[in-house]
Structure formats: structure tokens, C-alpha cells
Short mmCIF file of C-alpha atoms in Angstrom, two decimals:
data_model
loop_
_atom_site.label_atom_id
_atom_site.label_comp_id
_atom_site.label_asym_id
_atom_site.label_seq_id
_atom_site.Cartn_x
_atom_site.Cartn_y
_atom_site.Cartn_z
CA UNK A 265 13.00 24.89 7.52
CA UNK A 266 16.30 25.15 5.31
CA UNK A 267 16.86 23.71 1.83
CA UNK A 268 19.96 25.00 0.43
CA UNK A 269 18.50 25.65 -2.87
CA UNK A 270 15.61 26.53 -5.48
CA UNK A 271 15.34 23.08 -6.74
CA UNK A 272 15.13 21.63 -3.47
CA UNK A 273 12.36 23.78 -2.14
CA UNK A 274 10.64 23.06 -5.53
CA UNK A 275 10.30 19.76 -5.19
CA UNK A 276 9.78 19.70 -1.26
CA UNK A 277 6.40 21.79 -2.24
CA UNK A 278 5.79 19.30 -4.90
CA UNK A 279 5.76 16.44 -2.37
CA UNK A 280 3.43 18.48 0.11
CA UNK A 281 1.57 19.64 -2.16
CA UNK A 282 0.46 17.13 -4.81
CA UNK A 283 2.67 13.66 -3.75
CA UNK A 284 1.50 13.07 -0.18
CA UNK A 285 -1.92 13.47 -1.69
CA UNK A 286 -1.38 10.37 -3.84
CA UNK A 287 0.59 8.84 -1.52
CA UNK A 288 -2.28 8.06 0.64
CA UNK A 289 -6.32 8.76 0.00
CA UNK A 290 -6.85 10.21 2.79
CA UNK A 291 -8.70 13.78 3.96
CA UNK A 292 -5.76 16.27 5.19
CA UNK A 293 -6.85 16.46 8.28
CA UNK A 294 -5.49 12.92 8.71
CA UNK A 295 -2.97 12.35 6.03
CA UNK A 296 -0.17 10.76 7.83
CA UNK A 297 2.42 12.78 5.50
CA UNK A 298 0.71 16.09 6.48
CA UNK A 299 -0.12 15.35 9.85
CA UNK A 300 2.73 13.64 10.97
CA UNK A 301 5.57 13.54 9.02
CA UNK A 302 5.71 16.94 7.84
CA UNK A 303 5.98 18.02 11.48
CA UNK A 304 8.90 16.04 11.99
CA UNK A 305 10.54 16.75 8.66
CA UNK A 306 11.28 20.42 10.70
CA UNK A 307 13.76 18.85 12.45
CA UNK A 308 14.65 15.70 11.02
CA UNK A 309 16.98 16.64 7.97
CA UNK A 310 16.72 13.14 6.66
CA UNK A 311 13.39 13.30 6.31
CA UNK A 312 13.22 16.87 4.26
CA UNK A 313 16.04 15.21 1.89
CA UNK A 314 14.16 11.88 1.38
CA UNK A 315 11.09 14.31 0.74
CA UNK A 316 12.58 16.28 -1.88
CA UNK A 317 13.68 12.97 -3.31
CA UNK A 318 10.44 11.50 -3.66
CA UNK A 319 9.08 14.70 -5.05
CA UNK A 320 11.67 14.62 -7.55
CA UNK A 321 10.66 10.77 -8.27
CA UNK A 322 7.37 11.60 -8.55
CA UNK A 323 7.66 14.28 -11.34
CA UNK A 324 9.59 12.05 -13.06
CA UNK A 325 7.17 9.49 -12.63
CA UNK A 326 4.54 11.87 -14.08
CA UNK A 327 6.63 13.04 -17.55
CA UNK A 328 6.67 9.22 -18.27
CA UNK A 329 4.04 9.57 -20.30
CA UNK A 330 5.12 13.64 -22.10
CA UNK A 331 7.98 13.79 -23.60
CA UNK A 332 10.03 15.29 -21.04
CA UNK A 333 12.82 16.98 -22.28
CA UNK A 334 15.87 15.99 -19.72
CA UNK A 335 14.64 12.75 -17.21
CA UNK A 336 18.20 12.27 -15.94
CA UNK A 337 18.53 15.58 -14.21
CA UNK A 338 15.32 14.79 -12.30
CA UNK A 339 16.38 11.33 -11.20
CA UNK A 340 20.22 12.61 -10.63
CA UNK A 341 18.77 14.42 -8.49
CA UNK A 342 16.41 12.45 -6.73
CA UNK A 343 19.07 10.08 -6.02
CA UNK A 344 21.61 12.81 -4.46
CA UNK A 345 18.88 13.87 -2.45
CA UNK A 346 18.20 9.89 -1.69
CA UNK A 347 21.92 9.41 -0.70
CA UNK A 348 21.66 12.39 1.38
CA UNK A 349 19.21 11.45 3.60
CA UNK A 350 20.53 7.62 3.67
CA UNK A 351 24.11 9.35 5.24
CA UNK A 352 21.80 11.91 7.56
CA UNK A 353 19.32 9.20 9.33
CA UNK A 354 22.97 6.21 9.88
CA UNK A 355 23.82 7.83 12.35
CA UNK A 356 19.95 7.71 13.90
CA UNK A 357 20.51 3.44 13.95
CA UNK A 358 22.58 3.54 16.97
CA UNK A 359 20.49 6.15 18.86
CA UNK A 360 17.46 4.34 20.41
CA UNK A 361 14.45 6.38 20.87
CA UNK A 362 10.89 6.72 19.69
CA UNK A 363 11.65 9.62 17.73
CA UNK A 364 14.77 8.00 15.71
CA UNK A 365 12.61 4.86 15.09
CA UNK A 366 9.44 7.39 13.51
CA UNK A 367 12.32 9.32 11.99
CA UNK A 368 13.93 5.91 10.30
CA UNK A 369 10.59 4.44 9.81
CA UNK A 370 9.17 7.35 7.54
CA UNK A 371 12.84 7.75 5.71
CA UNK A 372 11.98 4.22 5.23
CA UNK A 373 8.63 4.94 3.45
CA UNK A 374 9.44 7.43 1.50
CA UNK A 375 12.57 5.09 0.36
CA UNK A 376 10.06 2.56 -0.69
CA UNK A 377 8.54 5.30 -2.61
CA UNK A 378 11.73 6.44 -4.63
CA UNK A 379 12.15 3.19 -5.32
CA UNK A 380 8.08 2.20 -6.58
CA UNK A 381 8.37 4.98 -8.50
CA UNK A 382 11.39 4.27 -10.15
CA UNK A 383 10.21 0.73 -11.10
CA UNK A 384 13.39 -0.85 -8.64
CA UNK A 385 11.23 -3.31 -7.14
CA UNK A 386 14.01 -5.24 -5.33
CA UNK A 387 15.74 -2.17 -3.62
CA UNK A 388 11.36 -1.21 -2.68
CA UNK A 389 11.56 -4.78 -0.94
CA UNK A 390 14.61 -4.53 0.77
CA UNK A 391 13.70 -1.18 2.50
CA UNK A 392 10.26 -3.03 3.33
CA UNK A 393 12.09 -5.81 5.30
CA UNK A 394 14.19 -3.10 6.87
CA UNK A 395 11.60 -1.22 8.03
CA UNK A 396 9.78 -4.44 9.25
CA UNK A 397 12.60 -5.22 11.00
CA UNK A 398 12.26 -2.20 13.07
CA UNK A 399 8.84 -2.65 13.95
CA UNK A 400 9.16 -6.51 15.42
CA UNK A 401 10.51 -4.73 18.00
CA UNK A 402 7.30 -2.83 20.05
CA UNK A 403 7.85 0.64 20.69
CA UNK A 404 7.64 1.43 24.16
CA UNK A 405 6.78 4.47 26.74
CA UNK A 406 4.91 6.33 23.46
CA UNK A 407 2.38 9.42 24.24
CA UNK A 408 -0.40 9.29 22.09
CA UNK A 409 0.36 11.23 19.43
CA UNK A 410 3.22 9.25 19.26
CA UNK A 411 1.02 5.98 19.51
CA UNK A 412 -1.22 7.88 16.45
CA UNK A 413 1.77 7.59 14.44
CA UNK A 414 2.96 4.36 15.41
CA UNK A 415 -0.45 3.02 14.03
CA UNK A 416 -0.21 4.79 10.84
CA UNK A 417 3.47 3.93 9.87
CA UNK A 418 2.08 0.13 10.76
CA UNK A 419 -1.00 0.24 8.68
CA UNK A 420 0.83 1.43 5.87
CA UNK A 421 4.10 -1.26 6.16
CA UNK A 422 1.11 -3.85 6.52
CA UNK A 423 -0.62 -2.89 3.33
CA UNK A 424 3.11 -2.88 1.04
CA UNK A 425 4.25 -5.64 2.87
CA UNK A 426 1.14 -8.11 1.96
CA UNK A 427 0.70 -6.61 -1.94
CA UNK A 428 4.70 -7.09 -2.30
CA UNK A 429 4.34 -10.75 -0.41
CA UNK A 430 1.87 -11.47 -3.27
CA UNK A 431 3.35 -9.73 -6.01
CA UNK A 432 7.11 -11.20 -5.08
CA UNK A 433 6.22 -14.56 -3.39
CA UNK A 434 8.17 -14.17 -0.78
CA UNK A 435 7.10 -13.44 3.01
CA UNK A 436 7.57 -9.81 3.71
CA UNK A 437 5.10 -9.35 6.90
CA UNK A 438 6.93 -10.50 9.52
CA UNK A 439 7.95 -7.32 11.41
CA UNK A 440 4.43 -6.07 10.59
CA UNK A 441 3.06 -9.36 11.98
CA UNK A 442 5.62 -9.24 15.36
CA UNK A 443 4.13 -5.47 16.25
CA UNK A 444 0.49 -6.62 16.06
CA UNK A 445 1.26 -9.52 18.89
CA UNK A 446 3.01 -7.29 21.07
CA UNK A 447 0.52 -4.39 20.72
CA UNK A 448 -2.79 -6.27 20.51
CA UNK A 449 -5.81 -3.62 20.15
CA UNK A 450 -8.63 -4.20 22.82
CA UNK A 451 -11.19 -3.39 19.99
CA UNK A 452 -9.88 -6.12 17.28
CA UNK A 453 -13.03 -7.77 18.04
CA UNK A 454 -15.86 -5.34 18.99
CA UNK A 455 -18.45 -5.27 17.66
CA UNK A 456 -19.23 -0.93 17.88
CA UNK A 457 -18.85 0.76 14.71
CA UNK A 458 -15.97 1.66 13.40
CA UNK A 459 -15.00 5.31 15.13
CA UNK A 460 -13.73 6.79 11.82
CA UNK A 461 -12.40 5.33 8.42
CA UNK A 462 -8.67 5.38 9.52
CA UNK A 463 -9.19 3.02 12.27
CA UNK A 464 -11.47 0.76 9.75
CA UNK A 465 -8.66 0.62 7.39
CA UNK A 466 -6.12 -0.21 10.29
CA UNK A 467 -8.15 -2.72 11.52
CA UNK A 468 -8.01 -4.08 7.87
CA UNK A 469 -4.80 -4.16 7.92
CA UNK A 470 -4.38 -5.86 10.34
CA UNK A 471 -6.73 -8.75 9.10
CA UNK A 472 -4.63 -8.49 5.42
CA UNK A 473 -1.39 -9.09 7.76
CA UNK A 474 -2.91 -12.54 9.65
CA UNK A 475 -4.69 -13.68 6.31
CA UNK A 476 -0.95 -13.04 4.44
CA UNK A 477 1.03 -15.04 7.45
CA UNK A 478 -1.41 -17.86 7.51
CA UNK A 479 -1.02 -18.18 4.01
CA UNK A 480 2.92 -18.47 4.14
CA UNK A 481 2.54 -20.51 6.50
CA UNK A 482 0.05 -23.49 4.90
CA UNK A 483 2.73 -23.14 2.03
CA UNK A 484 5.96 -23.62 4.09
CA UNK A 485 5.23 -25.43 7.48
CA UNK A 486 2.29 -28.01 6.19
CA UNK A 487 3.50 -29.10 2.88
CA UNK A 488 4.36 -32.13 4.57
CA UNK A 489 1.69 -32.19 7.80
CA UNK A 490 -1.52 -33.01 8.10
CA UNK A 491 -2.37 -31.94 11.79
CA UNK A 492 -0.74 -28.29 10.59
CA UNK A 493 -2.51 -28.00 7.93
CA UNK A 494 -6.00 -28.80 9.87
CA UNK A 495 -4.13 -25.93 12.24
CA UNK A 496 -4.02 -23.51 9.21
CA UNK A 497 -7.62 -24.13 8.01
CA UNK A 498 -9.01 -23.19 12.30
CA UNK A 499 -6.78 -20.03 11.62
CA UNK A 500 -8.42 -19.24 8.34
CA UNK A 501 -11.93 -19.96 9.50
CA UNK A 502 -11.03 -17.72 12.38
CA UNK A 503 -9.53 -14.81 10.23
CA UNK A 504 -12.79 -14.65 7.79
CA UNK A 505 -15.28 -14.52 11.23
CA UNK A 506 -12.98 -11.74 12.56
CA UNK A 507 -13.61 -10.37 8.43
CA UNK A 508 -17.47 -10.83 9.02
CA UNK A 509 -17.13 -8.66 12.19
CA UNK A 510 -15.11 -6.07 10.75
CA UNK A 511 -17.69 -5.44 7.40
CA UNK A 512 -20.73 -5.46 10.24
CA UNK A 513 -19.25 -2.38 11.95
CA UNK A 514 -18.00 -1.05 8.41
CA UNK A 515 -21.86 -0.93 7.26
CA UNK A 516 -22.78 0.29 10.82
CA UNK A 517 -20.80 3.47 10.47
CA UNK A 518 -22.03 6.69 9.78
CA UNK A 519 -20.32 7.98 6.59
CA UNK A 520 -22.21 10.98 5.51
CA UNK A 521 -20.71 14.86 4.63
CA UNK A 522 -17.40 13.10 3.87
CA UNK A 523 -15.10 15.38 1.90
CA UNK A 524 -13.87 14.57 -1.61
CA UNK A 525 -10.40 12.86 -0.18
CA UNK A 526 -12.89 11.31 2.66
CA UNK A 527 -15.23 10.12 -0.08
CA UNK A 528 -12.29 8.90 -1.48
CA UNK A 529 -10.64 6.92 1.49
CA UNK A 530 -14.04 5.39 1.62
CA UNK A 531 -14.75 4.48 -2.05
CA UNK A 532 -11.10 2.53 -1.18
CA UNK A 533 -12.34 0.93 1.49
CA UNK A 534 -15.41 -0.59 -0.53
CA UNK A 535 -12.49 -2.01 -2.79
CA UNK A 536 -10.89 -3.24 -0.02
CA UNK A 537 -14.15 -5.07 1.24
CA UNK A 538 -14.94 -6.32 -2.12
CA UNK A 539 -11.44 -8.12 -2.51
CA UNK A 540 -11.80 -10.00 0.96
CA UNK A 541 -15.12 -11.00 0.43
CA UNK A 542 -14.23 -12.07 -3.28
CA UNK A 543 -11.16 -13.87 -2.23
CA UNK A 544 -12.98 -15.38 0.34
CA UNK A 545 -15.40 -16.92 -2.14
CA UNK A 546 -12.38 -18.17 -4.36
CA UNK A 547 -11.18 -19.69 -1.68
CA UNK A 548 -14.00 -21.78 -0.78
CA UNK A 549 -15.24 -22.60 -4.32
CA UNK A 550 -14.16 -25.58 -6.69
CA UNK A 551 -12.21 -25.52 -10.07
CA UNK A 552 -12.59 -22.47 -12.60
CA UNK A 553 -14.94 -19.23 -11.78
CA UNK A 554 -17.70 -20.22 -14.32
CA UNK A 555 -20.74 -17.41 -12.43
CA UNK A 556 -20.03 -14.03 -13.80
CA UNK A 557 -22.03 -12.46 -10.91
CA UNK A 558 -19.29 -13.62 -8.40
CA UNK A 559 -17.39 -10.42 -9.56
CA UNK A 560 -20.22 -7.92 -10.02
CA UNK A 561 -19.66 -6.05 -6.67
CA UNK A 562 -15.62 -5.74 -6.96
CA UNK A 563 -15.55 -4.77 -10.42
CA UNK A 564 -18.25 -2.20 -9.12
CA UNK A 565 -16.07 -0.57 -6.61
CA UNK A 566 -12.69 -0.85 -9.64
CA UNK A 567 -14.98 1.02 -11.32
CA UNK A 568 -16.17 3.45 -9.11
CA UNK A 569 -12.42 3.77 -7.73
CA UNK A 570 -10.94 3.93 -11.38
CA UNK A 571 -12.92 6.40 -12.82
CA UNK A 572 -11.85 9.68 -10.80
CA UNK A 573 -7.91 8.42 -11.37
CA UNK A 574 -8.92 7.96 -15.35
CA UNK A 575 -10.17 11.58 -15.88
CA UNK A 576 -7.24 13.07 -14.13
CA UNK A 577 -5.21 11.80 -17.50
CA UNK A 578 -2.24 11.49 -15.95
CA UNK A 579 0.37 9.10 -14.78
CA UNK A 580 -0.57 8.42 -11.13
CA UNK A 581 1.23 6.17 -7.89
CA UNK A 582 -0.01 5.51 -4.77
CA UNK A 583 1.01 3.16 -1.78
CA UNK A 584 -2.34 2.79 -0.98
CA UNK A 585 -5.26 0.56 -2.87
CA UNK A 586 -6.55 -2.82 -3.58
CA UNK A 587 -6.86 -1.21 -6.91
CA UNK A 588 -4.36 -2.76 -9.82
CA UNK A 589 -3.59 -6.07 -7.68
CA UNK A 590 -7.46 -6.60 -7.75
CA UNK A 591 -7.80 -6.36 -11.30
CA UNK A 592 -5.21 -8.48 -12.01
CA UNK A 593 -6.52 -11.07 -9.53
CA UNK A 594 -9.57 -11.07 -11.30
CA UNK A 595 -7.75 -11.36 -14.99
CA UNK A 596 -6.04 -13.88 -13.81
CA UNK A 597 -9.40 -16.04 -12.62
CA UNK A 598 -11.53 -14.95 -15.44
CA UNK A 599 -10.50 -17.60 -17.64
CA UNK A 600 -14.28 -19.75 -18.73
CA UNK A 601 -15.96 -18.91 -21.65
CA UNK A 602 -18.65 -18.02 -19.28
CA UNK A 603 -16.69 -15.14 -17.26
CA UNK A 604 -13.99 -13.47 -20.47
CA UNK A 605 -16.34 -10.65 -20.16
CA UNK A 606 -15.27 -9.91 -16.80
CA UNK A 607 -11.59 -10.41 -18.19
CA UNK A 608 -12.46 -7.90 -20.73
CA UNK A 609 -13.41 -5.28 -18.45
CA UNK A 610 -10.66 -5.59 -16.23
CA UNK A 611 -8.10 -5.09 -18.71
CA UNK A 612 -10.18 -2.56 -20.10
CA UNK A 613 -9.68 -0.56 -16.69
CA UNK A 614 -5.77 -1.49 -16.51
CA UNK A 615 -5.12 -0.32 -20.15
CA UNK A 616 -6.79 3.28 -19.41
CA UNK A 617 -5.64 3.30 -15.78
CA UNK A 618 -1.64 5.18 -15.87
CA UNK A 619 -1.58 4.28 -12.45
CA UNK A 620 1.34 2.72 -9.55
CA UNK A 621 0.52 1.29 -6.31
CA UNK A 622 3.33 -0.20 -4.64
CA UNK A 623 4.62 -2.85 -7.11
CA UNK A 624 1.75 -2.92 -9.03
CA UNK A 625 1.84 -1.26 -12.19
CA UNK A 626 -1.44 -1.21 -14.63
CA UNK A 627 0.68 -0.64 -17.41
CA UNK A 628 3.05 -3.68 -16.57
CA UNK A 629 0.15 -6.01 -16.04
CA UNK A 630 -1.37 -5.19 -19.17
CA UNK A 631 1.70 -5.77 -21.23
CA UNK A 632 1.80 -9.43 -19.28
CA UNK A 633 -1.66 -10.42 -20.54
CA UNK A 634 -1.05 -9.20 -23.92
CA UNK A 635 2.15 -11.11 -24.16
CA UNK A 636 0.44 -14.26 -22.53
CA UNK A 637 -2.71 -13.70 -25.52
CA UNK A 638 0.10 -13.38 -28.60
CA UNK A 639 1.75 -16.45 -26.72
CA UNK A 640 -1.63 -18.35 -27.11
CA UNK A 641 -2.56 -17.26 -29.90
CA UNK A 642 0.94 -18.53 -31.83
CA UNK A 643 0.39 -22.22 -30.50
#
């Protein structure tokens, strides 16, 4: 594998080593930027380029909180490695193939990752609905390792599609939404146990993705109609009983001499259940959260999820967790007398969480609720 010089291989290493790691929470074994697109990056020059960019990102994402001596060499030269691998994979557009679209796809995701780490939230977006774009179309005649990594690149545009729908109110799932259709899983609604945690957290996903689209589309296509709104409430129903199913063959798997990443994924996953089944119950109840024990079991799993990130003391980003969006959802909802414990708590995490997912930032939303308390407190 050539990279023409020191720095380059530096941070290349870097991003193996200690990015793709945070990237996803996931054991090795099955870490898609291990597994999959480190294989590829031996041939794909776009993809070693983007890498070395994001590993460049990333370091400079970590000395935000040091006092690092010279940031603009790192991010000069994340970006000429960036604009590199943008002028390598053009020419990959025109070229149709399975192998362009995984090559464009994961250029794509580690674009999305220069930019979340560089706080460019609008340029993060706008490779999201590029890459989303590529996926309405289904990718055909794959073997199935290349199926294997159609799935992953999927699950992970359907997780930072429906955090930046919510966190940018606009619809961002569509592509993610067009692949599901075409390539409908025979298992969505089995009722087996899950066969490991990556296909759990696909299948997740996948529900996130449906939930997300039904969502946009009770806000735009019944604001005016009754007999599509009824519509949108079957298709809600209908989402939540394909939820039930998926948490009875969560609990019914067998998740014992996990590894420290596995035990990881799976203290994720716990988050992730707790979120759905606390939205859920938002969604159902009536005026203000008043019952501080409607938050007990997701603040559990914050907890339990926060605490390994805390003691690593260090700035942190992932594109992966239910994490900082969760806590914010419950600041946000915490607002009786009766629950601004709960409130407390969850900014308590934020403040001494240093941590990115996506376009979530703990420090960001902390800095919002403090601004919205001196607000309150002035009138």
C-alpha cells in the first residue's frame, strides 16, 4: 500500500488504529472499517486519501481540548488529503459497478466524518444525501461478502441519516428508505433470536429508518388530511409491534463471553432499546412528563454507556450511538418540577461527556441549555 510520505502513513495508522475504533463500537472481528474497508483501501486510492484525512481530523478533533501547538497544519492537511480523494473517486461516478458504488459509498462516510469532526454540519449533510442518493438505487448481482458490506454501509447511512433528520429537520432518509423496499430482509419479522448483535442493530436500523419516514410524512402529507393522517397512525402502530418483536428476540439472544468492544456494541444497543421504548411512551402520553420513573431505564443505559467514554478523559466522536441525542431528548422533556432531577443528571452526563456523534455534540448541547437557563433567568 503506497503513501507518498511520513505524515501520510502517520495518520493512515492513526485511523486504523485508534479512529475506526471510535468510529463504530464494534468487536474487530466485525468492524466494518477493519473488515471491509480497509481491504478495499489496497486498491482504492480514494479511499487511503479520505483515510488519512479523517485520521488527520480526528487528531485534531482530539487536541481541542490541549493546547495544541499548530491546528492549521493538521486540518491543511486533512483537507489536501480530502480534495485528493474527492479528484481520485470522480472519475469512479461514471463507472457503474458494485465495487465503485462500495468504493464511493465509504469515501462518502469517511467524508461525513471529516466533516462531523470539523463541526461543518451542512457539508456532513450534503455528503449524507449524496450517499443516499446512491443507495435508492439497489445494488444488483452482489456475492455475499459483497451483500455483508452492502448491509453495513446501509445500517450506518440509516443511523446518520435519522439523528441528522432530527437534529436538522429536514428529511435525509430517503435513499436509505428506497434500499430497504427494494431489498426487503425475509427475517424483518421473525420471531428467532437475533443471530449476532450486528444483525440486531441492522434490523434497528431499519425500524429507526420507517419510524423517521413516517414521521416526515404525518408532518408534510397530512397537515391538511384526515384519512392520511388515520394512514400515518396504522403505520406507527405497525412500526412499534414490529419494535415489540425486535426487543423479544433482543432479550432471547445469548450474549455471554462478549469481548470488551462486544460488551460495548451491546451496552449501545440497550441505549438504543431504551430510546424506542422511551419515545414510544412520549408518544402515547398526554402534556408534560410529570413520573420521574418514565426515564429510570434510559438514563440507566446513558449511564452505563457514558461512564467508560468519561474515564478515557478525552475528546471522543463516533458515528454510532443513541448517546448525546438521547440526553438531550430527555433535557428537553424534563421540564416539571416533578422530573428537573432527571434534567439535572442529564446535563450532568453532557457537561463531563467530550464526546461527537454525528451532529451531536455534548459540548454544544450543553452550552444551548445554559444559554436557554441565563435567558430565563433574565426575564
Amino acid at each position: 500500500m503506497t503513501l507518498s510520505t511520513e505524515w501520510e502513513r502517520f495518520y493512515f495508522h492513526h485511523f486504523l488504529h485508534w479512529t475506526a475504533k471510535q468510529l463504530l463500537s464494534s468487536p474487530d472481528a466485525s468492524n466494518f472499517w477493519l473488515r471491509h474497508a480497509f481491504p478495499l483501501a489496497h486498491d482504492c486510492t480514494a479511499i487511503r486519501y479520505s483515510m488519512v484525512a479523517v485520521g488527520a481530523s480526528h487528531r485534531l478533533f482530539m487536541a481541542r481540548s490541549a493546547a495544541h501547538l499548530k491546528p492549521w497544519e493538521l486540518e491543511r492537511l486533512a483537507i489536501h488529503q480530502y480534495n485528493k480523494a474527492i479528484a481520485v473517486i470522480m472519475p469512479s461516478m461514471s463507472a457503474d459497478s458494485v465495487y465503485n458504488r462500495h468504493c464511493i459509498l465509504i469515501c462518502c462516510l469517511l467524508f461525513v466524518s471529516v466533516e462531523g469532526l470539523m463541526g461543518r454540519y451542512d457539508d456532513l449533510v450534503r455528503h449524507l444525501r449524496s450517499g443516499n442518493q446512491l443507495l435508492s438505487s439497489s445494488l444488483k448481482d452482489f456475492t455475499s461478502d459483497e451483500y455483508a458490506v452492502n448491509e453495513k454501509l446501509v445500517e450506518m447511512f440509516s443511523r446518520l441519516s435519522t439523528e441528522a433528520s432530527n437534529f436538522c429537520g429536514k428529511n435525509v432518509v430517503s435513499g436509505v428508505s428506497q434500499w430497504y423496499q427494494v431489498n426487503a430482509s425475509p427475517n424483518t419479522i421473525s420471531a428467532r433470536p437475533f443471530r449476532d448483535l450486528d444483525e440486531a442493530s441492522y434490523e434497528l436500523q431499519r425500524l429507526g429508518v420507517r419510524r423517521t419516514d413516517n414521521a416526515w410524512y404525518s408532518r408534510v402529507e397530512c397537515e391538511n388530511d384526515d384519512t392520511d393522517d388515520i394512514e400515518s397512525e396504522k403505520r406507527r402502530v405497525i412500526i412499534h409491534e414490529n419494535f415489540d418483536i425486535w426487543n423479544s428476540r433482543f432479550e432471547a439472544m445469548s450474549c455471554v463471553n462478549l469481548s470488551a468492544q462486544g460488551n460495548s456494541q451491546l451496552c449501545n444497543l440497550r441505549l438504543g432499546q431504551q430510546f424506542w421504548k422511551l419515545t414510544s411512551a412520549v408518544l402515547t402520553g398526554d402534556g408534560p412528563i410529570s413520573d420521574p420513573t418514565l426515564f429510570h431505564d434510559f438514563m440507566a443505559a446513558a449511564t452505563s454507556a457514558a461512564e467508560p467514554l468519561i474515564a478515557m478523559n478525552q475528546p471522543t466522536f463516533s458515528l454510532d450511538g443513541d448517546l448525546i441525542s438521547g440526553l438531550n431528548f430527555i433535557a428537553a422533556l424534563a421540564i416539571s418540577p416533578e422530573v428537573v432531577n432527571v434534567k439535572t443528571q442529564a446535563l450532568d452526563l453532557l457537561r463531563r461527556l467530550d464526546r461527537r456523534e454525528g451532529v451531536w455534540d455534548s459540548r454544544d448541547v450543553v452550552k444551548l441549555y445554559e444559554l436557554m437557563a441565563a435567558s430565563d433567568e433574565e426575564t
